[in-house]
Structure formats: structure tokens, C-alpha cells
């Protein structure tokens, strides 16, 4: 096999991402882990959109476990927010790692998405006196 032949063979890369969900009365927390890239986003997109059901008012996407994000990952975040907004659901991104936060800032998405420094900051606040 020559170097030219080697570049023609498709490279198989294992998708490395997971999503766990915690449903609370006031919100749903989707914790993402791994890489948000073209290999992992099709399944993650379906699972995130599946969380936008009746009764959900706040979806928190915990990014603290995301080690890498590319344009496909950003598209999933924006698409999820758009669908959620159309259904009256608020989306907050929580605890992105520095490299993911930098990507959100460089692309200007930090002005379109609600980004909270920690998961605790993203949780709904309980009014005083309750």
C-alpha cells in the first residue's frame, strides 16, 4: 500500500460521548461527557431533543465533562436552544471547561446562549422565605 492508497481508506474513530439525565421538579439536567464532534452529535442531538417534552420548563446542559467541541457540537447546542425556545423552555449551559468557553466566546455564541460558570449557578433559585 502506498501513501496515496492509505489516504483513500476511511478512518474509523469510536464515538466518545455520553449523556446522563437527572429530572427534577423545577428542571432537567443533561450532563454531557466526552467529545461533541461530528462522530458523536447525531445520537446526542436526538437524546437532547427528546428531553424537550411537556412539563419541562428549564433544561440545563452541564458541559463540565466535555473535553472537546467542534462546529457540529455547537450546532447541536444552538439547535437544542432553538427548539426549546419554540416550546417555551429555557436552556442554560453550565460549567463549560475553558477550551469550550473560549470556543463559545470566539464564535459569539456566548451572546446567544445563557452560560453559567457552575451547575449551581444554573439551577433555579428558590425565592426567599420559602
Tab-separated table of N, CA, C and O in Angstrom:
chain	number	residue	atom	x	y	z
A	1	UNK	N	0.850	-1.174	0.000
A	1	UNK	CA	0.000	0.000	0.000
A	1	UNK	C	0.896	1.237	0.000
A	1	UNK	O	1.838	1.342	0.755
A	2	UNK	N	0.574	2.188	-0.844
A	2	UNK	CA	1.335	3.431	-0.906
A	2	UNK	C	0.681	4.476	-0.021
A	2	UNK	O	-0.438	4.293	0.466
A	3	UNK	N	1.351	5.589	0.150
A	3	UNK	CA	0.797	6.681	0.960
A	3	UNK	C	-0.494	7.206	0.353
A	3	UNK	O	-1.414	7.574	1.063
A	4	UNK	N	-0.581	7.197	-0.975
A	4	UNK	CA	-1.795	7.658	-1.644
A	4	UNK	C	-2.951	6.711	-1.343
A	4	UNK	O	-4.063	7.130	-1.059
A	5	UNK	N	-2.699	5.394	-1.391
A	5	UNK	CA	-3.733	4.419	-1.085
A	5	UNK	C	-4.206	4.536	0.357
A	5	UNK	O	-5.384	4.389	0.645
A	6	UNK	N	-3.290	4.806	1.252
A	6	UNK	CA	-3.626	4.903	2.670
A	6	UNK	C	-4.604	6.040	2.929
A	6	UNK	O	-5.471	5.935	3.781
A	7	UNK	N	-4.493	7.128	2.195
A	7	UNK	CA	-5.389	8.264	2.432
A	7	UNK	C	-6.778	8.028	1.871
A	7	UNK	O	-7.701	8.729	2.231
A	8	UNK	N	-6.948	7.035	1.019
A	8	UNK	CA	-8.256	6.769	0.435
A	8	UNK	C	-9.127	5.889	1.314
A	8	UNK	O	-10.328	5.829	1.130
A	9	UNK	N	-8.538	5.202	2.261
A	9	UNK	CA	-9.311	4.325	3.134
A	9	UNK	C	-9.956	5.140	4.241
A	9	UNK	O	-9.309	5.993	4.846
A	10	UNK	N	-11.235	4.894	4.516
A	10	UNK	CA	-11.887	5.654	5.593
A	10	UNK	C	-11.306	5.285	6.951
A	10	UNK	O	-10.939	4.137	7.193
A	11	UNK	N	-11.204	6.262	7.775
A	11	UNK	CA	-10.699	6.056	9.124
A	11	UNK	C	-11.890	5.907	10.059
A	11	UNK	O	-12.807	6.728	10.044
A	12	UNK	N	-11.895	4.876	10.848
A	12	UNK	CA	-12.970	4.645	11.815
A	12	UNK	C	-12.515	5.144	13.172
A	12	UNK	O	-11.493	4.728	13.694
A	13	UNK	N	-13.289	6.046	13.730
A	13	UNK	CA	-12.990	6.585	15.050
A	13	UNK	C	-14.193	6.301	15.939
A	13	UNK	O	-15.329	6.615	15.568
A	14	UNK	N	-13.933	5.715	17.079
A	14	UNK	CA	-15.023	5.401	18.007
A	14	UNK	C	-15.595	6.691	18.595
A	14	UNK	O	-14.853	7.582	18.998
A	15	UNK	N	-16.913	6.789	18.583
A	15	UNK	CA	-17.575	7.939	19.192
A	15	UNK	C	-17.391	7.867	20.701
A	15	UNK	O	-17.613	6.826	21.306
A	16	UNK	N	-16.981	8.975	21.273
A	16	UNK	CA	-16.712	9.008	22.698
A	16	UNK	C	-17.476	10.146	23.355
A	16	UNK	O	-16.931	11.217	23.587
A	17	UNK	N	-18.733	9.898	23.612
A	17	UNK	CA	-19.559	10.880	24.298
A	17	UNK	C	-20.685	10.145	25.007
A	17	UNK	O	-21.105	9.074	24.594
A	18	UNK	N	-21.139	10.747	26.088
A	18	UNK	CA	-22.272	10.168	26.796
A	18	UNK	C	-23.153	11.277	27.351
A	18	UNK	O	-22.712	12.416	27.507
A	19	UNK	N	-24.380	10.915	27.627
A	19	UNK	CA	-25.361	11.857	28.159
A	19	UNK	C	-26.107	11.163	29.282
A	19	UNK	O	-26.637	10.065	29.099
A	20	UNK	N	-26.107	11.791	30.450
A	20	UNK	CA	-26.920	11.290	31.554
A	20	UNK	C	-27.910	12.384	31.932
A	20	UNK	O	-27.628	13.566	31.796
A	21	UNK	N	-29.076	11.957	32.389
A	21	UNK	CA	-30.171	12.901	32.636
A	21	UNK	C	-30.668	12.768	34.063
A	21	UNK	O	-30.859	11.658	34.562
A	22	UNK	N	-30.874	13.907	34.697
A	22	UNK	CA	-31.472	13.978	36.020
A	22	UNK	C	-32.681	14.893	35.912
A	22	UNK	O	-32.552	16.071	35.566
A	23	UNK	N	-33.856	14.342	36.158
A	23	UNK	CA	-35.076	15.153	36.101
A	23	UNK	C	-35.479	15.543	37.508
A	23	UNK	O	-35.616	14.698	38.386
A	24	UNK	N	-35.660	16.827	37.702
A	24	UNK	CA	-36.122	17.387	38.963
A	24	UNK	C	-37.438	18.095	38.692
A	24	UNK	O	-37.732	18.423	37.542
A	25	UNK	N	-38.194	18.398	39.745
A	25	UNK	CA	-39.462	19.101	39.508
A	25	UNK	C	-39.279	20.446	38.810
A	25	UNK	O	-40.072	20.813	37.960
A	26	UNK	N	-38.220	21.174	39.135
A	26	UNK	CA	-38.042	22.511	38.584
A	26	UNK	C	-37.225	22.534	37.296
A	26	UNK	O	-37.230	23.535	36.587
A	27	UNK	N	-36.494	21.445	37.000
A	27	UNK	CA	-35.640	21.469	35.820
A	27	UNK	C	-35.186	20.068	35.438
A	27	UNK	O	-35.322	19.119	36.198
A	28	UNK	N	-34.631	19.982	34.238
A	28	UNK	CA	-33.996	18.755	33.760
A	28	UNK	C	-32.537	19.080	33.520
A	28	UNK	O	-32.218	20.088	32.882
A	29	UNK	N	-31.653	18.232	34.043
A	29	UNK	CA	-30.214	18.433	33.872
A	29	UNK	C	-29.680	17.336	32.961
A	29	UNK	O	-29.815	16.147	33.262
A	30	UNK	N	-29.089	17.748	31.847
A	30	UNK	CA	-28.459	16.825	30.908
A	30	UNK	C	-26.955	17.006	31.038
A	30	UNK	O	-26.420	18.055	30.691
A	31	UNK	N	-26.280	16.009	31.569
A	31	UNK	CA	-24.831	16.082	31.759
A	31	UNK	C	-24.141	15.394	30.588
A	31	UNK	O	-24.318	14.198	30.365
A	32	UNK	N	-23.367	16.168	29.848
A	32	UNK	CA	-22.632	15.644	28.709
A	32	UNK	C	-21.200	15.348	29.126
A	32	UNK	O	-20.607	16.104	29.895
A	33	UNK	N	-20.657	14.260	28.596
A	33	UNK	CA	-19.265	13.903	28.849
A	33	UNK	C	-18.624	13.441	27.565
A	33	UNK	O	-19.282	12.806	26.732
A	34	UNK	N	-17.346	13.764	27.410
A	34	UNK	CA	-16.605	13.314	26.242
A	34	UNK	C	-16.485	14.399	25.202
A	34	UNK	O	-16.352	15.576	25.511
A	35	UNK	N	-16.541	13.974	23.941
A	35	UNK	CA	-16.307	14.870	22.816
A	35	UNK	C	-17.599	15.150	22.054
A	35	UNK	O	-18.328	14.230	21.710
A	36	UNK	N	-17.855	16.428	21.804
A	36	UNK	CA	-19.003	16.827	20.987
A	36	UNK	C	-18.458	17.134	19.597
A	36	UNK	O	-17.975	18.232	19.342
A	37	UNK	N	-18.495	16.149	18.733
A	37	UNK	CA	-17.965	16.324	17.385
A	37	UNK	C	-18.852	15.613	16.384
A	37	UNK	O	-19.876	15.033	16.739
A	38	UNK	N	-18.448	15.650	15.139
A	38	UNK	CA	-19.277	15.104	14.065
A	38	UNK	C	-19.592	13.626	14.263
A	38	UNK	O	-20.618	13.143	13.812
A	39	UNK	N	-18.733	12.908	14.983
A	39	UNK	CA	-18.963	11.475	15.209
A	39	UNK	C	-19.986	11.212	16.313
A	39	UNK	O	-20.661	10.192	16.298
A	40	UNK	N	-20.114	12.124	17.251
A	40	UNK	CA	-20.958	11.866	18.417
A	40	UNK	C	-22.285	12.616	18.416
A	40	UNK	O	-23.216	12.215	19.110
A	41	UNK	N	-22.382	13.706	17.664
A	41	UNK	CA	-23.569	14.555	17.800
A	41	UNK	C	-24.879	13.980	17.266
A	41	UNK	O	-25.928	14.342	17.796
A	42	UNK	N	-24.896	13.102	16.265
A	42	UNK	CA	-26.226	12.638	15.823
A	42	UNK	C	-27.044	12.001	16.948
A	42	UNK	O	-28.216	12.339	17.133
A	43	UNK	N	-26.440	11.124	17.710
A	43	UNK	CA	-27.163	10.485	18.814
A	43	UNK	C	-27.460	11.482	19.933
A	43	UNK	O	-28.560	11.504	20.485
A	44	UNK	N	-26.490	12.332	20.251
A	44	UNK	CA	-26.702	13.324	21.311
A	44	UNK	C	-27.818	14.293	20.942
A	44	UNK	O	-28.620	14.676	21.792
A	45	UNK	N	-27.878	14.691	19.677
A	45	UNK	CA	-28.935	15.605	19.221
A	45	UNK	C	-30.314	14.987	19.486
A	45	UNK	O	-31.188	15.641	20.053
A	46	UNK	N	-30.480	13.737	19.085
A	46	UNK	CA	-31.763	13.072	19.281
A	46	UNK	C	-32.117	12.969	20.760
A	46	UNK	O	-33.266	13.173	21.147
A	47	UNK	N	-31.142	12.632	21.570
A	47	UNK	CA	-31.416	12.486	23.004
A	47	UNK	C	-31.736	13.832	23.647
A	47	UNK	O	-32.637	13.918	24.484
A	48	UNK	N	-31.018	14.890	23.274
A	48	UNK	CA	-31.307	16.217	23.838
A	48	UNK	C	-32.691	16.692	23.414
A	48	UNK	O	-33.467	17.188	24.236
A	49	UNK	N	-33.012	16.543	22.145
A	49	UNK	CA	-34.330	16.973	21.673
A	49	UNK	C	-35.438	16.154	22.312
A	49	UNK	O	-36.537	16.671	22.546
A	50	UNK	N	-35.151	14.918	22.638
A	50	UNK	CA	-36.130	14.077	23.322
A	50	UNK	C	-36.444	14.539	24.732
A	50	UNK	O	-37.469	14.152	25.314
A	51	UNK	N	-35.597	15.377	25.291
A	51	UNK	CA	-35.830	15.901	26.645
A	51	UNK	C	-36.788	17.087	26.660
A	51	UNK	O	-37.214	17.524	27.725
A	52	UNK	N	-37.120	17.608	25.500
A	52	UNK	CA	-37.947	18.815	25.413
A	52	UNK	C	-39.433	18.485	25.401
A	52	UNK	O	-40.187	18.980	24.576
A	53	UNK	N	-39.852	17.680	26.346
A	53	UNK	CA	-41.244	17.246	26.406
A	53	UNK	C	-42.111	18.144	27.259
A	53	UNK	O	-41.652	19.126	27.855
A	54	UNK	N	-43.396	17.799	27.342
A	54	UNK	CA	-44.340	18.559	28.157
A	54	UNK	C	-43.892	18.600	29.620
A	54	UNK	O	-43.356	17.624	30.137
A	55	UNK	N	-44.091	19.710	30.246
A	55	UNK	CA	-43.750	19.855	31.661
A	55	UNK	C	-42.344	20.357	31.913
A	55	UNK	O	-42.027	20.796	33.012
A	56	UNK	N	-41.482	20.306	30.912
A	56	UNK	CA	-40.108	20.798	31.086
A	56	UNK	C	-40.121	22.312	30.872
A	56	UNK	O	-40.623	22.799	29.863
A	57	UNK	N	-39.612	23.038	31.834
A	57	UNK	CA	-39.541	24.499	31.735
A	57	UNK	C	-38.109	24.994	31.670
A	57	UNK	O	-37.848	26.073	31.155
A	58	UNK	N	-37.168	24.199	32.206
A	58	UNK	CA	-35.764	24.592	32.229
A	58	UNK	C	-34.914	23.366	31.921
A	58	UNK	O	-35.030	22.340	32.591
A	59	UNK	N	-34.076	23.477	30.898
A	59	UNK	CA	-33.123	22.429	30.554
A	59	UNK	C	-31.725	22.982	30.798
A	59	UNK	O	-31.341	23.983	30.195
A	60	UNK	N	-31.013	22.329	31.692
A	60	UNK	CA	-29.631	22.713	31.968
A	60	UNK	C	-28.745	21.679	31.295
A	60	UNK	O	-28.875	20.479	31.541
A	61	UNK	N	-27.848	22.149	30.439
A	61	UNK	CA	-26.890	21.260	29.784
A	61	UNK	C	-25.554	21.459	30.483
A	61	UNK	O	-24.905	22.504	30.331
A	62	UNK	N	-25.169	20.471	31.275
A	62	UNK	CA	-23.924	20.512	32.041
A	62	UNK	C	-22.778	20.118	31.124
A	62	UNK	O	-22.695	18.979	30.669
A	63	UNK	N	-21.897	21.057	30.843
A	63	UNK	CA	-20.775	20.832	29.938
A	63	UNK	C	-19.467	20.550	30.676
A	63	UNK	O	-18.412	20.484	30.039
A	64	UNK	N	-19.528	20.374	31.976
A	64	UNK	CA	-18.286	20.211	32.749
A	64	UNK	C	-17.480	18.986	32.334
A	64	UNK	O	-16.263	18.948	32.516
A	65	UNK	N	-18.125	17.992	31.744
A	65	UNK	CA	-17.422	16.787	31.323
A	65	UNK	C	-17.044	16.766	29.854
A	65	UNK	O	-16.531	15.763	29.357
A	66	UNK	N	-17.283	17.863	29.146
A	66	UNK	CA	-16.974	17.917	27.715
A	66	UNK	C	-15.513	18.318	27.529
A	66	UNK	O	-15.097	19.397	27.941
A	67	UNK	N	-14.757	17.422	26.905
A	67	UNK	CA	-13.328	17.662	26.714
A	67	UNK	C	-13.015	18.302	25.367
A	67	UNK	O	-11.933	18.866	25.180
A	68	UNK	N	-13.945	18.228	24.404
A	68	UNK	CA	-13.719	18.774	23.072
A	68	UNK	C	-15.059	19.105	22.442
A	68	UNK	O	-16.044	18.393	22.642
A	69	UNK	N	-15.086	20.183	21.670
A	69	UNK	CA	-16.305	20.569	20.964
A	69	UNK	C	-15.904	21.189	19.634
A	69	UNK	O	-15.020	22.054	19.589
A	70	UNK	N	-16.547	20.733	18.550
A	70	UNK	CA	-16.303	21.337	17.247
A	70	UNK	C	-17.587	22.000	16.758
A	70	UNK	O	-18.557	22.133	17.510
A	71	UNK	N	-17.596	22.412	15.507
A	71	UNK	CA	-18.750	23.131	14.966
A	71	UNK	C	-20.018	22.269	14.999
A	71	UNK	O	-21.116	22.793	15.201
A	72	UNK	N	-19.888	20.972	14.846
A	72	UNK	CA	-21.056	20.092	14.925
A	72	UNK	C	-21.646	20.112	16.337
A	72	UNK	O	-22.861	20.122	16.512
A	73	UNK	N	-20.784	20.139	17.334
A	73	UNK	CA	-21.245	20.237	18.720
A	73	UNK	C	-21.943	21.556	18.985
A	73	UNK	O	-22.987	21.605	19.651
A	74	UNK	N	-21.374	22.639	18.463
A	74	UNK	CA	-22.010	23.948	18.618
A	74	UNK	C	-23.383	23.963	17.956
A	74	UNK	O	-24.335	24.522	18.499
A	75	UNK	N	-23.486	23.336	16.795
A	75	UNK	CA	-24.773	23.288	16.082
A	75	UNK	C	-25.831	22.562	16.903
A	75	UNK	O	-27.000	22.965	16.913
A	76	UNK	N	-25.438	21.513	17.599
A	76	UNK	CA	-26.397	20.793	18.450
A	76	UNK	C	-26.873	21.685	19.590
A	76	UNK	O	-28.059	21.705	19.918
A	77	UNK	N	-25.962	22.427	20.200
A	77	UNK	CA	-26.348	23.317	21.298
A	77	UNK	C	-27.308	24.396	20.809
A	77	UNK	O	-28.330	24.664	21.445
A	78	UNK	N	-27.007	25.002	19.668
A	78	UNK	CA	-27.875	26.042	19.109
A	78	UNK	C	-29.219	25.454	18.687
A	78	UNK	O	-30.280	26.026	18.958
A	79	UNK	N	-29.189	24.310	18.031
A	79	UNK	CA	-30.435	23.677	17.594
A	79	UNK	C	-31.329	23.298	18.761
A	79	UNK	O	-32.551	23.467	18.707
A	80	UNK	N	-30.715	22.803	19.826
A	80	UNK	CA	-31.485	22.450	21.022
A	80	UNK	C	-32.108	23.695	21.634
A	80	UNK	O	-33.278	23.697	22.006
A	81	UNK	N	-31.343	24.767	21.694
A	81	UNK	CA	-31.882	26.011	22.249
A	81	UNK	C	-33.046	26.530	21.401
A	81	UNK	O	-34.074	26.948	21.940
A	82	UNK	N	-32.908	26.485	20.088
A	82	UNK	CA	-33.978	26.979	19.209
A	82	UNK	C	-35.271	26.187	19.406
A	82	UNK	O	-36.353	26.762	19.523
A	83	UNK	N	-35.147	24.875	19.416
A	83	UNK	CA	-36.338	24.034	19.612
A	83	UNK	C	-36.941	24.259	20.988
A	83	UNK	O	-38.163	24.286	21.144
A	84	UNK	N	-36.088	24.390	21.994
A	84	UNK	CA	-36.583	24.609	23.354
A	84	UNK	C	-37.323	25.941	23.442
A	84	UNK	O	-38.426	26.010	24.003
A	85	UNK	N	-36.742	26.991	22.896
A	85	UNK	CA	-37.357	28.311	22.936
A	85	UNK	C	-38.723	28.292	22.254
A	85	UNK	O	-39.677	28.894	22.752
A	86	UNK	N	-38.836	27.585	21.153
A	86	UNK	CA	-40.117	27.484	20.448
A	86	UNK	C	-41.176	26.806	21.306
A	86	UNK	O	-42.372	27.031	21.116
A	87	UNK	N	-40.744	26.000	22.266
A	87	UNK	CA	-41.676	25.303	23.159
A	87	UNK	C	-41.787	25.968	24.530
A	87	UNK	O	-42.369	25.402	25.447
A	88	UNK	N	-41.201	27.148	24.672
A	88	UNK	CA	-41.277	27.874	25.934
A	88	UNK	C	-40.348	27.342	27.010
A	88	UNK	O	-40.569	27.580	28.195
A	89	UNK	N	-39.300	26.642	26.604
A	89	UNK	CA	-38.343	26.057	27.552
A	89	UNK	C	-37.067	26.887	27.542
A	89	UNK	O	-36.546	27.244	26.484
A	90	UNK	N	-36.567	27.193	28.721
A	90	UNK	CA	-35.317	27.933	28.874
A	90	UNK	C	-34.163	26.934	28.889
A	90	UNK	O	-34.247	25.894	29.532
A	91	UNK	N	-33.084	27.273	28.189
A	91	UNK	CA	-31.885	26.433	28.175
A	91	UNK	C	-30.731	27.231	28.782
A	91	UNK	O	-30.534	28.394	28.446
A	92	UNK	N	-30.008	26.570	29.679
A	92	UNK	CA	-28.798	27.158	30.257
A	92	UNK	C	-27.653	26.169	30.091
A	92	UNK	O	-27.827	24.976	30.341
A	93	UNK	N	-26.504	26.666	29.678
A	93	UNK	CA	-25.298	25.850	29.637
A	93	UNK	C	-24.559	26.060	30.944
A	93	UNK	O	-24.422	27.189	31.404
A	94	UNK	N	-24.072	24.970	31.531
A	94	UNK	CA	-23.421	25.066	32.837
A	94	UNK	C	-21.997	24.532	32.779
A	94	UNK	O	-21.730	23.498	32.159
A	95	UNK	N	-21.109	25.238	33.443
A	95	UNK	CA	-19.752	24.805	33.746
A	95	UNK	C	-18.922	24.349	32.560
A	95	UNK	O	-18.269	23.310	32.624
A	96	UNK	N	-18.909	25.113	31.461
A	96	UNK	CA	-18.046	24.681	30.357
A	96	UNK	C	-16.572	24.801	30.752
A	96	UNK	O	-16.190	25.725	31.468
A	97	UNK	N	-15.780	23.852	30.291
A	97	UNK	CA	-14.334	23.914	30.523
A	97	UNK	C	-13.769	25.103	29.750
A	97	UNK	O	-14.388	25.590	28.802
A	98	UNK	N	-12.582	25.571	30.136
A	98	UNK	CA	-12.017	26.767	29.493
A	98	UNK	C	-11.949	26.701	27.966
A	98	UNK	O	-12.263	27.681	27.297
A	99	UNK	N	-11.570	25.554	27.399
A	99	UNK	CA	-11.449	25.481	25.936
A	99	UNK	C	-12.818	25.558	25.258
A	99	UNK	O	-12.949	26.138	24.179
A	100	UNK	N	-13.852	25.021	25.882
A	100	UNK	CA	-15.198	25.104	25.318
A	100	UNK	C	-15.735	26.525	25.475
A	100	UNK	O	-16.330	27.092	24.559
A	101	UNK	N	-15.489	27.125	26.625
A	101	UNK	CA	-15.908	28.510	26.841
A	101	UNK	C	-15.232	29.442	25.843
A	101	UNK	O	-15.871	30.339	25.288
A	102	UNK	N	-13.965	29.210	25.577
A	102	UNK	CA	-13.238	30.027	24.600
A	102	UNK	C	-13.873	29.907	23.220
A	102	UNK	O	-14.064	30.901	22.527
A	103	UNK	N	-14.255	28.705	22.825
A	103	UNK	CA	-14.912	28.483	21.541
A	103	UNK	C	-16.255	29.220	21.483
A	103	UNK	O	-16.583	29.850	20.475
A	104	UNK	N	-17.017	29.162	22.558
A	104	UNK	CA	-18.296	29.878	22.607
A	104	UNK	C	-18.083	31.385	22.477
A	104	UNK	O	-18.859	32.075	21.811
A	105	UNK	N	-17.032	31.893	23.086
A	105	UNK	CA	-16.744	33.338	23.008
A	105	UNK	C	-16.249	33.738	21.625
A	105	UNK	O	-16.687	34.750	21.082
A	106	UNK	N	-15.340	32.949	21.056
A	106	UNK	CA	-14.790	33.263	19.736
A	106	UNK	C	-15.887	33.299	18.683
A	106	UNK	O	-15.875	34.140	17.790
A	107	UNK	N	-16.828	32.392	18.776
A	107	UNK	CA	-17.912	32.310	17.794
A	107	UNK	C	-19.049	33.287	18.072
A	107	UNK	O	-19.967	33.421	17.270
A	108	UNK	N	-19.003	33.966	19.205
A	108	UNK	CA	-20.062	34.904	19.561
A	108	UNK	C	-21.293	34.235	20.155
A	108	UNK	O	-22.285	34.906	20.441
A	109	UNK	N	-21.233	32.934	20.353
A	109	UNK	CA	-22.394	32.231	20.896
A	109	UNK	C	-22.617	32.525	22.369
A	109	UNK	O	-23.708	32.264	22.887
A	110	UNK	N	-21.625	33.084	23.024
A	110	UNK	CA	-21.812	33.475	24.422
A	110	UNK	C	-22.844	34.595	24.547
A	110	UNK	O	-23.385	34.824	25.617
A	111	UNK	N	-23.160	35.268	23.426
A	111	UNK	CA	-24.189	36.313	23.434
A	111	UNK	C	-25.568	35.744	23.104
A	111	UNK	O	-26.579	36.410	23.326
A	112	UNK	N	-25.616	34.521	22.555
A	112	UNK	CA	-26.890	33.913	22.168
A	112	UNK	C	-27.343	32.829	23.133
A	112	UNK	O	-28.504	32.459	23.140
A	113	UNK	N	-26.410	32.296	23.898
A	113	UNK	CA	-26.710	31.225	24.846
A	113	UNK	C	-26.489	31.724	26.264
A	113	UNK	O	-25.608	32.552	26.502
A	114	UNK	N	-27.262	31.222	27.204
A	114	UNK	CA	-27.054	31.560	28.612
A	114	UNK	C	-26.022	30.591	29.161
A	114	UNK	O	-26.247	29.380	29.185
A	115	UNK	N	-24.890	31.136	29.587
A	115	UNK	CA	-23.784	30.313	30.081
A	115	UNK	C	-23.566	30.641	31.552
A	115	UNK	O	-23.381	31.804	31.915
A	116	UNK	N	-23.584	29.617	32.387
A	116	UNK	CA	-23.374	29.770	33.826
A	116	UNK	C	-22.038	29.125	34.195
A	116	UNK	O	-21.706	28.046	33.688
A	117	UNK	N	-21.302	29.768	35.073
A	117	UNK	CA	-19.968	29.282	35.435
A	117	UNK	C	-19.995	27.917	36.112
A	117	UNK	O	-19.081	27.113	35.929
A	118	UNK	N	-21.037	27.651	36.901
A	118	UNK	CA	-21.136	26.375	37.610
A	118	UNK	C	-22.540	25.805	37.439
A	118	UNK	O	-23.477	26.527	37.077
A	119	UNK	N	-22.678	24.545	37.762
A	119	UNK	CA	-24.004	23.923	37.731
A	119	UNK	C	-24.912	24.579	38.762
A	119	UNK	O	-26.088	24.839	38.497
A	120	UNK	N	-24.374	24.894	39.924
A	120	UNK	CA	-25.168	25.545	40.974
A	120	UNK	C	-25.718	26.888	40.495
A	120	UNK	O	-26.862	27.242	40.809
A	121	UNK	N	-24.914	27.626	39.713
A	121	UNK	CA	-25.369	28.914	39.180
A	121	UNK	C	-26.519	28.746	38.184
A	121	UNK	O	-27.328	29.649	38.008
A	122	UNK	N	-26.569	27.601	37.518
A	122	UNK	CA	-27.594	27.367	36.505
A	122	UNK	C	-28.920	26.902	37.093
A	122	UNK	O	-29.966	27.026	36.457
A	123	UNK	N	-28.883	26.369	38.292
A	123	UNK	CA	-30.100	25.845	38.925
A	123	UNK	C	-31.064	26.982	39.233
A	123	UNK	O	-30.656	28.110	39.514
A	124	UNK	N	-32.366	26.690	39.202
A	124	UNK	CA	-33.338	27.738	39.526
A	124	UNK	C	-33.183	28.178	40.978
A	124	UNK	O	-32.861	27.380	41.845
A	125	UNK	N	-33.401	29.441	41.198
A	125	UNK	CA	-33.291	29.966	42.556
A	125	UNK	C	-34.625	29.817	43.265
A	125	UNK	O	-35.692	29.886	42.664
A	126	UNK	N	-34.530	29.587	44.548
A	126	UNK	CA	-35.719	29.461	45.397
A	126	UNK	C	-35.953	30.829	46.034
A	126	UNK	O	-35.050	31.385	46.650
A	127	UNK	N	-37.168	31.375	45.875
A	127	UNK	CA	-37.452	32.682	46.479
A	127	UNK	C	-37.239	32.653	47.990
A	127	UNK	O	-37.462	31.643	48.653
A	128	UNK	N	-36.770	33.781	48.539
A	128	UNK	CA	-36.554	33.924	49.981
A	128	UNK	C	-37.855	33.721	50.722
A	128	UNK	O	-38.923	34.077	50.247
A	129	UNK	N	-37.770	33.112	51.893
A	129	UNK	CA	-38.937	32.933	52.738
A	129	UNK	C	-39.716	31.660	52.458
A	129	UNK	O	-40.786	31.454	53.003
A	130	UNK	N	-39.193	30.816	51.615
A	130	UNK	CA	-39.921	29.572	51.323
A	130	UNK	C	-39.288	28.421	52.021
A	130	UNK	O	-38.200	28.281	52.323
